[in-house]
Amino acid sequence: MVRVMVRVDPSPRAIPATPCLPVLRSLAFLIPVLVILLSASPQEARWAQLSSQAEQLRQQGQINQAIPLAEQAVKVAAATFGPNDRRVGLSLDSLGLLYRSIDEFADADSCLRRALAILKAADGPQSKDAGAVLLNLADLYADHGRWGEAESDFREALTIAVRAYGQNDPHVADVLRDGGSLMIDEGKLEPAAHVLRGAIAIYTNAGPAYSAQLAATCNLAGQDVADAGDLKVAETLFQKAIDLSEKSEGPNSTNLANYLGNLANVYKDEQRFADGEPLNLRMIAILQHNYDLNNPILDEDDVNIGLFYYAWDKPDRAEPWFDRYIASRLAGWNADAWTMSEQDRLVYYATLPGTFPIYFSFITRYHGRNPALVGKMYDALLAERGLVAESSASSRARLLASGNRPALAILDNLAAERAQFAVLSTSASYNRAQIKQLSQQINQTEEALAQVSATFSQKKTLSTATWRDVQKALKPGEASVEITKFQFHNGRSFTANRIYVALVVTPRSQYPSLIVLGDAKQLEAAPLAGFRSVVAKTRGVSIEPTPAAPEAASGASPATSAANNVAGSAAYDAFWKPLEPALAGAQRVYVAADGVLNQIPIGLLSDSTGKLLLEKYQLRSVNSTRDLLHPPDAATAKSAVLLGNPGFDYVAAAPAPAPGSPPSASSRSVDLTGSPLPPLPGTEAEVTAVDKLLRQSGWQTTLYTGDRALKASIQDVRAPRVVHIATHGFFLEDHPAPDNSGREAHLRSASDDPMLHSGLFFAGANRTRSGAAPAAGADNGILTAYEASQLNLQGTELVVLSACETGLGEQSNSEGVFGLRRALQEAGASAVMMSMWSVPDQETQELMSLFYAKWLTGLDKPEALRQAQLQEREVVRKRYGKDLPFYWGAFVLVSR
């Protein structure tokens, strides 16, 4: 598939050159509809009108508007003609195609299967319409890589077509063509070629009336042989498709434009760029003749032409095409994000990832020739990074600030539904049907919430920012760093490797500096292994055993220190040393990290002398350097909620849950059961000490310990300035992380939603971990990140998670870490302090007291933490006779 080879849409299905068969089938479905419109009862006419309107909207790409009309058409058909009438089946087929187009697999599958059963019952097992539905099902299953089911449906559809029309009829060729497309996507190139040759023979024998279909099939066959590496045969087939299309469809056919683009890409692969350029220019002229210049249909062609010039080593010609593409995708996001649920946002975001790696690869390759390109890359990073989380947090903030009662009521319902979903998804009595129903209900609630939000809000787009804006926010002696990890594209295809690239801005930068750090696998291997060996990172809720008392308190031996320096400095040399020339002596550095750097405290990286980054710099970790443009915290209220040493064995009934609270259920054993959680008496001392410090400074505090340290105590908070939670945390590492497309992140099931894989334990958690149901009226003692995102933390300046591994989560490039940090910032928290490994009890208690004491004297939060860690480092050094970063360096603070 020549054009499809460079598509950035992550969907595995090809987009055929002609309207796909489901479209043609739907158009055929409109014929009886139009007849009914001319002579029918009012109800019949209503069904026909709804069906026609839904199909028109679908062809215009307005799927969300088409679905309600199609759903209504199904209901009217069932009420008018009876639930088993073939017209109900046709309406369900149309609705299923709409669900498929927005990646709602379960709904699409249900509609199409119901349609198939109705049509077979109404017209017999060899129903022609049933054959069409089978092809739609094959397409749906192919979308999701369920090739066995797809092929089975294709074969059944082919059998029906042959029996109904005869094996040499063009209808059979239609089915063969669809099957050939399926097999190409499956990678079965030789079987696909055989099937497509059969279709070509039938269309050829059928005569000129089928020239358009023959052209489309030659195009598919060209894609097939191009994938197999036979470019000469592909060239012949594409040229034949072009000739046939010009004669049968005219010089301005969009199908012709597609064939021209495919042939141009063959010439690109053969490095015949001068031959391919006029084909691309003709292609874009045809498309612009048929579509408005800003139509998103043109996006794919913009990026393909950009890639053509990229491969030709013509960056000046490639640049405007890439710029148009990026601008169009971001404009589409800004226009639609405010009316989407979070699930819809993640689905949409799954179409974007290829967008930015291609653009970033191009700029990385050519920034030496044109330094201004790096500014465009920085701007794209500012726009792209955290798109979903930022829009979700912003929407939620506007809702809570609005005072809009209907919206707030929906928000409360959503919190209750999410809490119930989290409990059911980890329940020992896991019920897939119930999970599915609740998942759909949550998405509907989120969509309703988004609609209400968009109705009363004046702000419908995210604020845009440029690197120049960030530069203006920097003070003398400061710098900003954006680090990004992406798969490299060389102009012809994505390479196997991902790379790390850093962009640096100082107040004196003419343009941002671009530093290629190198191959991700190499950077994340030996350098990070050495770093972890020095830090001695551990996992789980257990506390690191106290080391044996030192033989001498004077410090580690020179040999040990030197070995540690060598092991630890490799990560410094890999990830930080290359940046230092561009930092130009900056002392305060704002860092937006990516990849593995989101999972370690980068302040612990040390140079060859053993000097740590947090000693050399005042580091400020941010989600994006766009956050420098946010106004500083203006919180003046002095209120804090502190929770520590939960009574994990708590079994007594809790106070009755608030109206609308979800029912509780025991947790699923594979994930959250295990040996009893050990008590944490040190955390009670910790929160008591912090409580005392705050009260001495005039703060109003609420302290929860023991059996009062309930999950509900945190769920009931209403925007205190500080929330401090000292307990056990968890991160279920054995689940697959989201891939670069983010697809895992938007799936709503116990095994797929990464926000269910990290959280905190509260009073009563041991009962849940034992597999028993909570006591009557009690919650399950487990707060997942999925639930935490629904807390009310608008106006909360700081959340401290003094617990194990609370900074961990599942990494999705650009969307960051799906875990507690993301959840709390979506809920409104301005800054989150969290740990990167299981933290020791005594030293954590000491560190927290130091941090608060320094913050309350007027230091900003990052500097207070830095000074507290350096001071605790000396305490640890004296206590154990050597530097042990594990004991004092686990915590990082990330601000919004």
PDB file of C-alpha atoms in Angstrom, residues 473-481 504-507 576 582-591 613-622 625 628 858-864 866-867:
ATOM      1  CA  ALA A 473       8.757  34.442  31.361  1.00  0.00           C
ATOM      2  CA  LEU A 474      12.352  33.446  32.113  1.00  0.00           C
ATOM      3  CA  LYS A 475      14.421  35.624  34.429  1.00  0.00           C
ATOM      4  CA  PRO A 476      18.178  36.145  34.128  1.00  0.00           C
ATOM      5  CA  GLY A 477      19.990  32.988  35.170  1.00  0.00           C
ATOM      6  CA  GLU A 478      17.047  30.734  34.219  1.00  0.00           C
ATOM      7  CA  ALA A 479      16.486  28.292  31.374  1.00  0.00           C
ATOM      8  CA  SER A 480      13.704  26.050  30.143  1.00  0.00           C
ATOM      9  CA  VAL A 481      14.199  22.509  28.838  1.00  0.00           C
ATOM     10  CA  VAL A 504      16.723  24.516  25.520  1.00  0.00           C
ATOM     11  CA  VAL A 505      15.711  28.178  25.809  1.00  0.00           C
ATOM     12  CA  THR A 506      17.466  30.910  27.768  1.00  0.00           C
ATOM     13  CA  PRO A 507      16.605  34.621  27.969  1.00  0.00           C
ATOM     14  CA  TRP A 576      22.280  16.084  31.107  1.00  0.00           C
ATOM     15  CA  ALA A 582      23.138  25.427  25.789  1.00  0.00           C
ATOM     16  CA  LEU A 583      22.159  26.238  29.394  1.00  0.00           C
ATOM     17  CA  ALA A 584      24.766  28.998  29.320  1.00  0.00           C
ATOM     18  CA  GLY A 585      25.402  28.966  33.049  1.00  0.00           C
ATOM     19  CA  ALA A 586      21.751  29.025  34.117  1.00  0.00           C
ATOM     20  CA  GLN A 587      21.204  28.262  37.791  1.00  0.00           C
ATOM     21  CA  ARG A 588      17.455  27.651  37.787  1.00  0.00           C
ATOM     22  CA  VAL A 589      16.218  25.217  35.132  1.00  0.00           C
ATOM     23  CA  TYR A 590      12.602  24.319  34.353  1.00  0.00           C
ATOM     24  CA  VAL A 591      12.465  20.771  32.971  1.00  0.00           C
ATOM     25  CA  LEU A 613      22.263  17.970  39.697  1.00  0.00           C
ATOM     26  CA  LEU A 614      20.219  19.266  42.606  1.00  0.00           C
ATOM     27  CA  GLU A 615      23.444  20.653  44.066  1.00  0.00           C
ATOM     28  CA  LYS A 616      24.456  22.346  40.830  1.00  0.00           C
ATOM     29  CA  TYR A 617      21.019  23.649  39.792  1.00  0.00           C
ATOM     30  CA  GLN A 618      17.690  24.712  41.185  1.00  0.00           C
ATOM     31  CA  LEU A 619      15.619  22.243  39.193  1.00  0.00           C
ATOM     32  CA  ARG A 620      11.915  22.841  38.604  1.00  0.00           C
ATOM     33  CA  SER A 621      10.004  19.836  37.249  1.00  0.00           C
ATOM     34  CA  VAL A 622       6.945  20.809  35.209  1.00  0.00           C
ATOM     35  CA  THR A 625       7.298  24.625  30.160  1.00  0.00           C
ATOM     36  CA  LEU A 628       5.683  28.999  33.286  1.00  0.00           C
ATOM     37  CA  GLY A 858       8.874  31.635  52.729  1.00  0.00           C
ATOM     38  CA  LEU A 859      10.900  29.462  50.344  1.00  0.00           C
ATOM     39  CA  ASP A 860       9.050  28.300  47.258  1.00  0.00           C
ATOM     40  CA  LYS A 861       8.105  24.634  47.271  1.00  0.00           C
ATOM     41  CA  PRO A 862      10.795  23.284  44.899  1.00  0.00           C
ATOM     42  CA  GLU A 863      13.562  25.123  46.742  1.00  0.00           C
ATOM     43  CA  ALA A 864      12.197  24.013  50.111  1.00  0.00           C
ATOM     44  CA  ARG A 866      15.794  20.784  47.477  1.00  0.00           C
ATOM     45  CA  GLN A 867      17.205  22.214  50.675  1.00  0.00           C
TER      46      GLN A 867
END
